[in-house]
Tab-separated table of C-alpha atoms (C1' of nucleotides) in Angstrom:
chain	number	residue	atom	x	y	z
R	183	MET	CA	-21.204	-6.387	-9.767
R	184	ALA	CA	-19.844	-4.349	-7.009
R	185	ARG	CA	-16.515	-3.149	-8.181
R	186	SER	CA	-13.455	-3.365	-5.648
R	187	ARG	CA	-12.142	0.213	-5.243
R	188	SER	CA	-8.787	-1.217	-4.275
R	189	ASN	CA	-6.791	0.557	-6.868
R	190	PRO	CA	-6.845	4.283	-6.447
R	191	LEU	CA	-5.429	4.563	-10.099
R	192	ALA	CA	-9.303	3.591	-11.123
R	193	LEU	CA	-10.221	6.828	-9.310
R	194	ALA	CA	-7.740	8.979	-11.127
R	195	VAL	CA	-9.138	7.505	-14.455
R	196	LEU	CA	-12.607	8.386	-13.316
R	197	ALA	CA	-11.235	11.729	-11.976
R	198	LEU	CA	-9.660	12.430	-15.488
R	199	LEU	CA	-12.544	11.245	-17.821
R	200	TRP	CA	-14.810	13.498	-15.555
R	201	GLU	CA	-13.115	16.280	-17.211
R	202	ARG	CA	-12.947	15.003	-20.640
R	203	PRO	CA	-12.540	12.067	-22.911
R	204	MET	CA	-9.303	10.835	-23.219
R	205	HIS	CA	-7.386	7.486	-24.356
R	206	PRO	CA	-5.256	5.675	-21.736
R	207	TYR	CA	-1.833	6.773	-22.823
R	208	GLU	CA	-3.085	10.359	-22.698
R	209	MET	CA	-4.456	9.796	-19.207
R	210	SER	CA	-0.871	8.788	-18.280
R	211	MET	CA	0.732	11.627	-19.516
R	212	THR	CA	-1.847	13.996	-17.982
R	213	LEU	CA	-1.367	12.480	-14.672
R	214	ARG	CA	2.559	12.885	-15.047
R	215	GLU	CA	2.203	16.626	-16.170
R	216	ARG	CA	0.013	17.606	-13.080
R	217	GLY	CA	2.514	15.566	-10.807
R	218	LYS	CA	-0.388	13.326	-9.496
R	219	ASP	CA	1.688	10.425	-10.086
R	220	GLU	CA	3.136	11.369	-6.899
R	221	SER	CA	0.108	10.585	-4.983
R	222	VAL	CA	-1.419	7.708	-7.163
R	223	ARG	CA	0.817	4.743	-8.279
R	224	LEU	CA	1.014	4.837	-11.940
R	225	ASN	CA	2.175	1.986	-14.111
R	226	PHE	CA	1.255	1.287	-17.553
R	227	GLY	CA	0.191	-2.405	-17.130
R	228	SER	CA	-2.075	-1.508	-14.353
R	229	LEU	CA	-3.673	1.290	-16.223
R	230	TYR	CA	-4.766	-0.756	-19.212
R	231	SER	CA	-6.295	-3.371	-17.120
R	232	VAL	CA	-8.040	-0.902	-14.827
R	233	VAL	CA	-9.501	0.854	-17.693
R	234	ASP	CA	-10.727	-2.414	-18.992
R	235	SER	CA	-12.242	-3.429	-15.750
R	236	LEU	CA	-14.083	0.055	-15.384
R	237	GLU	CA	-15.475	-0.421	-18.788
R	238	LYS	CA	-16.733	-3.996	-17.952
R	239	HIS	CA	-18.615	-2.589	-15.079
R	240	GLY	CA	-20.060	0.255	-17.066
R	241	LEU	CA	-18.471	3.145	-15.370
R	242	VAL	CA	-16.605	4.115	-18.714
R	243	ALA	CA	-17.255	3.657	-22.296
R	244	ALA	CA	-15.230	3.495	-25.395
R	245	ALA	CA	-16.243	6.779	-27.292
R	246	SER	CA	-14.286	6.329	-30.378
R	247	THR	CA	-11.208	4.679	-31.772
R	248	GLU	CA	-9.123	6.681	-33.743
R	249	ARG	CA	-5.750	6.790	-35.391
R	250	GLU	CA	-3.283	9.677	-35.832
R	251	GLY	CA	-1.063	9.393	-38.578
R	252	ASN	CA	0.175	5.962	-38.674
R	253	ARG	CA	0.542	5.625	-34.977
R	254	PRO	CA	-1.115	2.630	-33.405
R	255	GLN	CA	-4.885	2.847	-33.131
R	256	ARG	CA	-6.074	4.098	-29.804
R	257	THR	CA	-9.358	3.944	-27.895
R	258	VAL	CA	-10.565	7.023	-26.418
R	259	TYR	CA	-13.037	6.574	-23.406
R	260	ARG	CA	-15.564	8.704	-21.889
R	261	ILE	CA	-17.140	8.635	-18.335
R	262	THR	CA	-20.645	7.142	-18.116
R	263	ASP	CA	-23.318	8.626	-15.618
R	264	GLU	CA	-22.999	5.821	-13.549
R	265	GLY	CA	-19.151	6.482	-13.533
R	266	SER	CA	-19.879	10.100	-12.431
R	267	ARG	CA	-21.972	9.116	-9.456
R	268	GLU	CA	-19.276	6.374	-8.502
R	269	VAL	CA	-16.138	8.973	-8.548
R	270	VAL	CA	-18.094	11.265	-6.457
R	271	ASP	CA	-19.099	8.491	-4.148
R	272	TRP	CA	-15.657	6.916	-4.008
R	273	LEU	CA	-13.925	10.458	-3.287
R	274	SER	CA	-16.185	11.272	-0.511
R	275	ASP	CA	-15.810	8.134	1.138
R	276	LEU	CA	-12.156	8.440	0.997
R	277	LEU	CA	-12.195	11.850	2.312
R	278	ARG	CA	-14.616	11.162	5.136
R	279	THR	CA	-13.227	7.814	6.320
R	280	PRO	CA	-9.697	7.365	7.208
R	281	THR	CA	-8.277	4.186	5.964
R	282	LYS	CA	-5.888	1.824	7.756
R	283	GLU	CA	-2.612	2.256	5.992
R	284	PHE	CA	0.572	-0.095	6.433
R	285	PRO	CA	3.700	1.956	5.852
R	286	GLN	CA	6.865	0.138	5.416
R	287	PHE	CA	8.631	1.797	7.974
R	288	GLU	CA	6.096	1.026	10.710
R	289	ALA	CA	6.520	-2.747	9.855
R	290	ALA	CA	10.314	-2.226	10.211
R	291	LEU	CA	9.885	-0.449	13.533
R	292	SER	CA	8.023	-3.591	14.672
R	293	PHE	CA	10.939	-5.835	14.481
R	294	LEU	CA	13.508	-3.126	15.625
R	295	PRO	CA	14.747	-5.153	18.558
R	296	LEU	CA	16.075	-7.980	15.984
R	297	LEU	CA	19.024	-5.779	15.124
R	298	PRO	CA	21.873	-4.752	17.593
R	299	PRO	CA	21.055	-1.332	19.147
R	300	ASP	CA	24.058	0.365	17.684
R	301	ASP	CA	23.626	-0.548	14.079
R	302	ALA	CA	19.836	0.294	14.506
R	303	VAL	CA	21.016	3.868	15.833
R	304	ARG	CA	23.373	4.236	12.739
R	305	LEU	CA	20.690	3.304	10.103
R	306	LEU	CA	18.350	5.616	11.601
R	307	ARG	CA	20.627	8.482	11.618
R	308	LEU	CA	21.125	7.717	7.867
R	309	ARG	CA	17.258	7.929	7.606
R	310	VAL	CA	17.105	11.275	9.019
R	311	VAL	CA	19.517	12.642	6.345
R	312	ALA	CA	17.577	10.900	3.534
R	313	LEU	CA	14.320	12.396	4.858
R	314	GLU	CA	15.791	15.762	4.928
R	315	ARG	CA	16.919	15.589	1.307
R	316	ARG	CA	13.322	14.434	0.362
R	317	GLN	CA	12.023	17.405	2.369
R	318	ALA	CA	14.102	19.719	0.240
R	319	ALA	CA	12.964	18.254	-2.907
R	320	LEU	CA	9.410	18.399	-2.071
R	321	ARG	CA	9.681	21.875	-1.232
R	322	GLY	CA	11.227	22.685	-4.380
R	323	SER	CA	8.670	21.355	-6.453
R	324	LEU	CA	5.862	23.079	-4.519
R	325	ASP	CA	7.777	26.444	-4.720
R	326	GLU	CA	7.954	25.828	-8.672
R	327	ALA	CA	4.262	25.078	-8.807
R	328	VAL	CA	3.402	28.116	-6.994
R	329	ALA	CA	5.722	30.192	-9.350
R	330	THR	CA	3.703	29.100	-12.379
R	331	GLY	CA	0.547	30.515	-10.523
R	332	LEU	CA	-1.141	27.728	-10.088
R	333	PRO	CA	-3.369	28.051	-6.875
R	334	PRO	CA	-2.249	25.964	-3.970
R	335	LEU	CA	-5.762	24.172	-3.916
R	336	PHE	CA	-4.482	22.007	-6.731
R	337	THR	CA	-1.597	20.774	-4.998
R	338	VAL	CA	-3.006	20.215	-1.490
R	339	GLU	CA	-1.912	16.601	-1.580
R	340	SER	CA	1.742	17.572	-1.800
R	341	GLU	CA	1.142	19.827	1.397
R	342	PHE	CA	-0.211	16.894	3.088
R	343	GLU	CA	2.718	14.790	2.070
R	344	GLY	CA	4.941	17.392	3.419
R	345	ALA	CA	3.007	17.356	6.651
R	346	LEU	CA	3.487	13.587	6.948
R	347	LEU	CA	7.227	14.073	6.173
R	348	ARG	CA	7.720	16.550	8.640
R	349	ALA	CA	6.076	14.220	11.268
R	350	GLU	CA	8.301	11.463	10.482
R	351	LEU	CA	11.544	13.453	10.517
R	352	ASP	CA	10.590	14.744	13.966
R	353	PHE	CA	9.749	11.258	15.184
R	354	VAL	CA	12.858	9.886	13.879
R	355	THR	CA	14.874	12.497	14.935
R	356	ASP	CA	13.745	12.182	18.514
R	357	LEU	CA	13.909	8.511	18.585
R	358	VAL	CA	17.470	8.493	17.359
R	359	THR	CA	18.335	10.888	20.151
R	360	ARG	CA	16.795	8.749	23.007
R	361	LEU	CA	17.877	5.348	21.671
R	362	GLY	CA	21.529	6.898	21.481
R	363	ASP	CA	21.577	8.204	24.998
R	364	GLY	CA	19.772	5.189	26.446
R	365	THR	CA	16.787	7.101	27.887
R	366	TYR	CA	14.420	5.258	25.629
R	367	PRO	CA	12.784	2.726	28.008
R	368	GLY	CA	13.992	-0.848	27.332
R	369	VAL	CA	17.082	-0.001	25.471
R	370	ASP	CA	19.313	-1.305	28.648
R	371	LEU	CA	17.253	-4.662	28.160
R	372	TRP	CA	17.970	-4.562	24.539
R	373	ARG	CA	21.726	-4.084	24.700
R	374	ARG	CA	21.970	-6.659	27.186
R	375	PHE	CA	20.510	-9.348	25.204
R	376	HIS	CA	22.524	-8.437	22.115
R	377	ALA	CA	25.618	-8.252	24.082
R	378	ASP	CA	25.202	-12.054	25.099
R	379	ALA	CA	24.918	-13.038	21.358
R	380	GLY	CA	27.239	-15.515	19.874
R	381	PRO	CA	29.758	-14.259	17.365
R	382	ASP	CA	27.781	-15.055	14.460
R	383	GLY	CA	25.016	-12.730	15.754
R	384	ARG	CA	22.891	-15.601	17.208
R	385	ILE	CA	20.789	-14.891	20.282
R	386	ASP	CA	19.633	-17.036	23.002
R	387	GLN	CA	15.914	-16.580	22.857
R	388	THR	CA	15.214	-18.258	26.150
R	389	ALA	CA	17.575	-15.546	27.667
R	390	VAL	CA	15.592	-12.708	25.826
R	391	GLU	CA	12.098	-14.089	27.226
R	392	GLU	CA	13.636	-14.490	30.644
R	393	ALA	CA	14.980	-10.995	30.498
R	394	VAL	CA	11.432	-9.513	29.239
R	395	THR	CA	9.816	-11.282	31.955
R	396	ALA	CA	12.205	-9.876	34.506
R	397	TYR	CA	11.872	-6.254	33.213
R	398	ILE	CA	7.995	-6.686	33.382
R	399	GLN	CA	8.114	-8.129	36.923
R	400	SER	CA	10.315	-5.245	38.109
R	401	VAL	CA	8.271	-2.553	36.453
R	402	ARG	CA	4.981	-4.145	37.835
R	403	SER	CA	6.311	-4.394	41.259
R	404	GLY	CA	7.971	-1.185	41.190
R	405	PRO	CA	6.830	2.217	42.370
I	153	MET	CA	16.553	-15.817	-7.870
I	154	ALA	CA	16.266	-12.601	-6.109
I	155	ARG	CA	13.131	-12.482	-4.029
I	156	SER	CA	10.901	-9.408	-4.547
I	157	ARG	CA	10.601	-8.055	-0.879
I	158	SER	CA	7.370	-6.438	-1.912
I	159	ASN	CA	5.243	-8.211	0.927
I	160	PRO	CA	6.334	-7.079	4.543
I	161	LEU	CA	4.443	-10.039	5.538
I	162	ALA	CA	7.457	-12.109	4.549
I	163	LEU	CA	9.585	-9.890	6.574
I	164	ALA	CA	7.470	-10.478	9.652
I	165	VAL	CA	7.619	-14.350	9.121
I	166	LEU	CA	11.352	-14.239	8.715
I	167	ALA	CA	11.575	-12.110	11.984
I	168	LEU	CA	9.208	-14.729	13.966
I	169	LEU	CA	11.312	-17.639	12.823
I	170	TRP	CA	14.351	-15.765	13.729
I	171	GLU	CA	13.110	-16.285	17.317
I	172	ARG	CA	12.089	-19.945	17.014
I	173	PRO	CA	10.629	-22.544	14.714
I	174	MET	CA	6.848	-22.233	13.965
I	175	HIS	CA	3.975	-23.319	11.960
I	176	PRO	CA	2.076	-20.878	10.106
I	177	TYR	CA	-0.903	-20.792	12.107
I	178	GLU	CA	1.156	-19.994	15.186
I	179	MET	CA	2.690	-17.165	13.488
I	180	SER	CA	-0.304	-15.572	12.769
I	181	MET	CA	-1.578	-15.899	16.360
I	182	THR	CA	1.820	-14.601	17.466
I	183	LEU	CA	1.594	-11.757	15.466
I	184	ARG	CA	-1.826	-10.996	16.821
I	185	GLU	CA	-0.905	-11.393	20.302
I	186	ARG	CA	1.733	-8.813	19.948
I	187	GLY	CA	-0.410	-6.607	18.095
I	188	LYS	CA	1.968	-6.661	15.196
I	189	ASP	CA	-0.903	-7.220	12.712
I	190	GLU	CA	-1.610	-3.404	13.137
I	191	SER	CA	1.614	-2.703	11.513
I	192	VAL	CA	1.800	-5.596	8.914
I	193	ARG	CA	-1.076	-6.651	6.647
I	194	LEU	CA	-2.078	-10.149	7.818
I	195	ASN	CA	-4.230	-12.410	6.220
I	196	PHE	CA	-4.269	-16.132	5.813
I	197	GLY	CA	-4.322	-16.513	2.376
I	198	SER	CA	-1.187	-14.385	1.978
I	199	LEU	CA	0.626	-16.181	4.904
I	200	TYR	CA	0.488	-19.419	3.403
I	201	SER	CA	1.849	-18.409	-0.110
I	202	VAL	CA	4.369	-16.087	1.536
I	203	VAL	CA	5.743	-19.053	3.383
I	204	ASP	CA	5.720	-21.303	0.548
I	205	SER	CA	7.540	-18.602	-1.739
I	206	LEU	CA	10.227	-18.236	1.275
I	207	GLU	CA	10.650	-21.996	1.396
I	208	LYS	CA	11.157	-22.151	-2.578
I	209	HIS	CA	13.940	-19.383	-2.356
I	210	GLY	CA	15.592	-21.368	0.548
I	211	LEU	CA	15.034	-18.769	3.349
I	212	VAL	CA	12.923	-20.779	5.415
I	213	ALA	CA	12.936	-24.758	5.523
I	214	ALA	CA	10.449	-27.288	6.916
I	215	ALA	CA	11.534	-28.472	10.163
I	216	SER	CA	8.957	-31.110	10.910
I	217	THR	CA	5.504	-31.849	10.291
I	218	GLU	CA	3.516	-32.779	13.384
I	219	ARG	CA	0.100	-33.428	14.507
I	220	GLU	CA	-1.456	-32.814	17.807
I	221	GLY	CA	-4.341	-34.817	18.985
I	222	ASN	CA	-6.384	-35.058	15.885
I	223	ARG	CA	-6.115	-31.763	14.654
I	224	PRO	CA	-4.904	-31.090	10.888
I	225	GLN	CA	-1.284	-31.803	10.323
I	226	ARG	CA	0.943	-28.881	10.291
I	227	THR	CA	4.321	-28.167	9.105
I	228	VAL	CA	6.865	-26.337	11.496
I	229	TYR	CA	9.254	-24.004	9.592
I	230	ARG	CA	12.648	-22.795	10.682
I	231	ILE	CA	14.812	-20.073	9.400
I	232	THR	CA	17.944	-20.723	7.330
I	233	ASP	CA	21.248	-19.221	7.591
I	234	GLU	CA	20.451	-17.222	4.184
I	235	GLY	CA	17.093	-16.353	5.674
I	236	SER	CA	18.835	-14.870	8.813
I	237	ARG	CA	21.001	-12.703	6.491
I	238	GLU	CA	18.075	-11.597	4.499
I	239	VAL	CA	15.942	-10.547	7.414
I	240	VAL	CA	18.753	-8.278	8.783
I	241	ASP	CA	19.564	-6.876	5.297
I	242	TRP	CA	15.936	-6.205	4.534
I	243	LEU	CA	15.228	-4.753	7.947
I	244	SER	CA	18.216	-2.628	7.513
I	245	ASP	CA	17.181	-1.358	4.161
I	246	LEU	CA	13.666	-0.400	5.430
I	247	LEU	CA	15.053	1.535	8.224
I	248	ARG	CA	17.827	3.258	6.163
I	249	THR	CA	15.753	4.202	3.199
I	250	PRO	CA	12.488	5.999	3.177
I	251	THR	CA	9.822	4.202	0.718
I	252	LYS	CA	7.510	6.158	-1.195
I	253	GLU	CA	4.095	5.345	0.072
I	254	PHE	CA	0.743	6.334	-1.622
I	255	PRO	CA	-1.897	6.815	1.352
I	256	GLN	CA	-5.475	6.920	-0.103
I	257	PHE	CA	-5.955	10.113	1.509
I	258	GLU	CA	-3.410	11.829	-0.607
I	259	ALA	CA	-5.026	10.369	-3.744
I	260	ALA	CA	-8.255	11.658	-2.784
I	261	LEU	CA	-6.830	15.147	-1.886
I	262	SER	CA	-5.137	15.257	-5.439
I	263	PHE	CA	-8.774	15.296	-6.900
I	264	LEU	CA	-10.615	17.482	-4.129
I	265	PRO	CA	-11.680	20.171	-6.486
I	266	LEU	CA	-13.938	17.739	-8.222
I	267	LEU	CA	-16.508	17.967	-5.393
I	268	PRO	CA	-18.319	21.191	-4.511
I	269	PRO	CA	-16.429	23.114	-1.951
I	270	ASP	CA	-19.169	22.894	0.616
I	271	ASP	CA	-19.388	19.177	0.399
I	272	ALA	CA	-15.721	18.698	0.606
I	273	VAL	CA	-15.646	20.723	3.832
I	274	ARG	CA	-18.486	18.902	5.325
I	275	LEU	CA	-16.651	15.420	4.722
I	276	LEU	CA	-13.354	16.561	6.061
I	277	ARG	CA	-15.142	17.805	9.257
I	278	LEU	CA	-16.307	14.328	9.465
I	279	ARG	CA	-12.829	12.912	9.004
I	280	VAL	CA	-11.408	14.975	11.909
I	281	VAL	CA	-14.135	13.448	14.128
I	282	ALA	CA	-13.170	9.980	12.970
I	283	LEU	CA	-9.380	10.717	13.463
I	284	GLU	CA	-9.936	11.803	17.030
I	285	ARG	CA	-11.538	8.488	17.631
I	286	ARG	CA	-8.792	6.595	16.506
I	287	GLN	CA	-6.379	8.772	18.382
I	288	ALA	CA	-8.149	7.995	21.514
I	289	ALA	CA	-8.337	4.244	20.904
I	290	LEU	CA	-4.614	4.210	19.965
I	291	ARG	CA	-3.664	6.060	23.360
I	292	GLY	CA	-5.868	3.421	25.006
I	293	SER	CA	-4.027	0.444	23.629
I	294	LEU	CA	-0.715	1.812	24.145
I	295	ASP	CA	-1.555	2.755	27.834
I	296	GLU	CA	-2.667	-0.936	28.319
I	297	ALA	CA	0.621	-2.077	26.947
I	298	VAL	CA	2.577	0.103	29.234
I	299	ALA	CA	0.389	-1.259	32.078
I	300	THR	CA	1.544	-4.584	31.292
I	301	GLY	CA	5.034	-3.533	31.911
I	302	LEU	CA	6.125	-4.251	28.423
I	303	PRO	CA	9.093	-1.712	27.543
I	304	PRO	CA	7.933	0.996	25.214
I	305	LEU	CA	10.870	-0.301	22.819
I	306	PHE	CA	8.550	-3.315	21.674
I	307	THR	CA	5.799	-0.873	20.615
I	308	VAL	CA	7.618	1.942	18.920
I	309	GLU	CA	5.664	1.224	15.754
I	310	SER	CA	2.497	2.496	17.565
I	311	GLU	CA	4.236	5.539	18.905
I	312	PHE	CA	5.043	6.206	14.962
I	313	GLU	CA	1.504	5.404	14.004
I	314	GLY	CA	0.555	8.018	16.663
I	315	ALA	CA	2.805	10.648	15.234
I	316	LEU	CA	1.424	10.253	11.879
I	317	LEU	CA	-2.077	10.472	13.119
I	318	ARG	CA	-1.401	13.700	15.086
I	319	ALA	CA	0.102	15.299	12.049
I	320	GLU	CA	-2.793	14.364	9.710
I	321	LEU	CA	-5.167	15.579	12.261
I	322	ASP	CA	-3.584	19.035	12.567
I	323	PHE	CA	-3.390	19.039	8.783
I	324	VAL	CA	-6.985	18.484	8.013
I	325	THR	CA	-7.945	20.685	10.982
I	326	ASP	CA	-6.119	23.553	9.443
I	327	LEU	CA	-7.384	22.761	6.097
I	328	VAL	CA	-11.011	22.591	6.938
I	329	THR	CA	-10.724	25.922	8.839
I	330	ARG	CA	-8.977	27.708	5.725
I	331	LEU	CA	-11.239	25.992	3.080
I	332	GLY	CA	-14.284	26.968	5.264
I	333	ASP	CA	-13.437	30.771	5.672
I	334	GLY	CA	-12.156	31.163	2.234
I	335	THR	CA	-8.453	32.135	2.999
I	336	TYR	CA	-7.120	28.900	1.407
I	337	PRO	CA	-5.720	30.335	-1.941
I	338	GLY	CA	-7.879	29.248	-4.919
I	339	VAL	CA	-11.080	28.746	-2.997
I	340	ASP	CA	-12.777	31.518	-4.922
I	341	LEU	CA	-12.277	30.120	-7.985
I	342	TRP	CA	-13.267	26.683	-7.121
I	343	ARG	CA	-16.513	28.110	-5.640
I	344	ARG	CA	-17.089	30.012	-8.728
I	345	PHE	CA	-16.660	27.115	-11.446
I	346	HIS	CA	-19.064	25.004	-9.102
I	347	ALA	CA	-21.835	27.738	-8.981
I	348	ASP	CA	-21.668	27.561	-12.656
I	349	ALA	CA	-22.466	23.854	-12.920
I	350	GLY	CA	-25.905	22.560	-14.240
I	351	PRO	CA	-28.476	21.242	-11.835
I	352	ASP	CA	-27.063	17.690	-12.446
I	353	GLY	CA	-23.703	18.886	-11.048
I	354	ARG	CA	-21.949	18.623	-14.373
I	355	ILE	CA	-19.539	21.475	-14.982
I	356	ASP	CA	-18.298	23.246	-18.121
I	357	GLN	CA	-14.587	22.241	-18.167
I	358	THR	CA	-13.883	24.951	-20.702
I	359	ALA	CA	-14.912	27.471	-18.137
I	360	VAL	CA	-12.813	25.873	-15.773
I	361	GLU	CA	-9.753	26.095	-17.788
I	362	GLU	CA	-10.325	29.563	-18.524
I	363	ALA	CA	-10.795	30.329	-15.000
I	364	VAL	CA	-7.630	28.482	-13.969
I	365	THR	CA	-5.764	30.305	-16.773
I	366	ALA	CA	-6.982	33.867	-15.725
I	367	TYR	CA	-6.038	32.928	-12.141
I	368	ILE	CA	-2.470	32.239	-13.404
I	369	GLN	CA	-2.284	35.476	-15.133
I	370	SER	CA	-3.262	37.419	-12.567
I	371	VAL	CA	-0.991	35.959	-10.220
I	372	ARG	CA	1.844	36.277	-12.368
I	373	SER	CA	1.166	39.834	-13.390
I	374	GLY	CA	0.426	40.738	-9.868
I	375	PRO	CA	2.689	42.071	-7.137
C	234	DT	C1'	19.729	8.813	-46.964
C	235	DG	C1'	20.691	5.681	-43.285
C	236	DT	C1'	20.498	4.969	-38.492
C	237	DC	C1'	20.157	5.797	-33.804
C	238	DG	C1'	17.455	7.104	-29.901
C	239	DA	C1'	13.406	8.965	-27.922
C	240	DA	C1'	8.507	9.074	-27.776
C	241	DT	C1'	3.983	6.798	-28.712
C	242	DG	C1'	0.823	3.431	-27.429
C	243	DC	C1'	-0.468	-1.032	-26.165
C	244	DT	C1'	-0.054	-6.304	-24.937
C	245	DC	C1'	1.581	-10.153	-22.185
C	246	DT	C1'	2.805	-12.905	-18.390
C	247	DA	C1'	4.056	-14.724	-14.192
C	248	DA	C1'	3.549	-13.606	-9.663
C	249	DC	C1'	0.745	-11.956	-5.990
C	250	DC	C1'	-2.634	-11.584	-2.881
C	251	DA	C1'	-7.270	-11.054	-0.572
C	252	DG	C1'	-11.219	-13.361	0.676
C	253	DA	C1'	-13.871	-17.182	0.632
C	254	DA	C1'	-14.126	-21.972	1.521
C	255	DT	C1'	-13.189	-26.327	3.991
C	256	DA	C1'	-12.536	-29.483	7.524
C	257	DT	C1'	-11.963	-31.134	12.158
C	258	DA	C1'	-11.889	-30.456	17.297
C	259	DT	C1'	-13.222	-28.694	21.373
C	260	DC	C1'	-16.216	-26.390	24.637
C	261	DG	C1'	-20.138	-24.541	26.897
C	262	DC	C1'	-24.889	-24.993	27.597
C	263	DG	C1'	-29.289	-26.441	28.496
A	143	DC	C1'	-25.833	-35.722	24.920
A	144	DG	C1'	-26.712	-33.136	21.080
A	145	DC	C1'	-26.427	-28.404	19.387
A	146	DG	C1'	-24.197	-24.136	17.888
A	147	DA	C1'	-20.303	-21.427	18.507
A	148	DT	C1'	-15.430	-20.745	18.665
A	149	DA	C1'	-10.766	-22.211	17.727
A	150	DT	C1'	-7.493	-24.611	14.900
A	151	DA	C1'	-5.318	-25.066	10.398
A	152	DT	C1'	-4.826	-25.074	5.472
A	153	DT	C1'	-6.310	-24.669	0.455
A	154	DC	C1'	-8.527	-22.710	-3.535
A	155	DT	C1'	-9.953	-19.363	-6.733
A	156	DG	C1'	-9.812	-15.937	-9.421
A	157	DG	C1'	-9.015	-11.143	-9.780
A	158	DT	C1'	-4.911	-7.678	-9.674
A	159	DT	C1'	-0.907	-5.862	-10.739
A	160	DA	C1'	4.116	-4.750	-11.693
A	161	DG	C1'	7.214	-4.855	-15.113
A	162	DA	C1'	8.945	-6.224	-19.124
A	163	DG	C1'	8.178	-6.537	-23.881
A	164	DC	C1'	6.618	-5.289	-28.532
A	165	DA	C1'	5.807	-2.499	-32.509
A	166	DT	C1'	5.630	1.822	-34.731
A	167	DT	C1'	6.864	6.651	-35.862
A	168	DC	C1'	9.399	10.732	-35.807
A	169	DG	C1'	13.326	13.941	-35.302
A	170	DA	C1'	18.087	14.467	-35.210
A	171	DC	C1'	22.268	13.924	-36.780
A	172	DA	C1'	26.021	12.446	-39.483
DNA sequence: TGTCGAATGCTCTAACCAGAATATATCGCG
DNA sequence: CGCGATATATTCTGGTTAGAGCATTCGACA
């Protein structure tokens, strides 16, 4: 009986129906209008199945089916009492308890040493440029929202996105610098085992392991 | 024929097999040992199906099936040439191009005004405490890694996680303060429409819309 | 008046994936 | 030496989801 809470789109649906009854297509359009599709992954396929699942669990209910002109018939849903409780509960949980996320970039950094150091630096420099573009775009849309007079409270999530973006930009900028000038600890080692690679880029793994072990020895016995 | 690249676990598998042939269980253990399960979502069910899918697409191949003692038989995989190309390509893409992510907390912030302001502030304060705990834990495991002598290069992803964590902590701390003392623009409005709510917490949505519209008017005509 | 393309609204399907379930072996402990 | 706990290794299952596909209507334009 317990619903899974895995898809935040369900939260968005509940939050919208908490305001007033809607049919699914209207929900998607409202989310778009308010720019919430930037903070909640929205796609049509998921939307309809999420609504179905909420209905099955009694958190929303079909309020009416109507037909406007000769358009396809559509079902208007409303939130139930249980749904109202659930949305407050879920939202509270999300605010109170940080969730472990797995950003793609973090995964990529995990395997950074697989690439030759110079390639890695070149790619990260390109990332910096791309991040700066995104930052400009975000700032632009925030300014626009403020210009319409919408209180910033209703766009906090974008401010948050901006904060993360800035943090990433600072991090990558610093990383690129230190990888580039070799002051990041381990770059020498990294460079060495990629220099020993064959012409096809293949690396002798035994050599890598030995190099890492040697490094560790030297650090441990060091000062 | 083009593979989807949706699951970073496949990247991890390729990266491991790029080092040396392994069987799935060994992959999972290696990822754990190296702490990469903090940056790539790892679970057994997915692992086996991801490996199957990679095999189907010719990026990895069964190298042998062996049996040690009377343990269940296991299949050792190796990376193919196409797989080597794919891992470099995929990794390069991830480093170069920022991906749009949808953190749960961002979704939650999107619907913040649904909760009564005082509740929201209380919950966010609890989040600050939780974030500080996580920060301490992360710092601990980083110190530990350095203590073994492992070059920081091999744990960059955790440094990144730390940077994001710090950014979130700063953001939430600031947010809580400004929501608490009412200096965040829109809080007055928020407080007003929650004060008008019935005893069951139900809110008159028409009143909200009117209030927001009025606010917008006042801002636009204002200085 | 015919038609082209955009907008409206929903459905279908194949892949994906999380979590549970299964099965055996080994180890420590009284 | 028998018991449960832990480690090894994989398979199963069923819900979830992304993305494409379908069907209709309407406005614009020629």
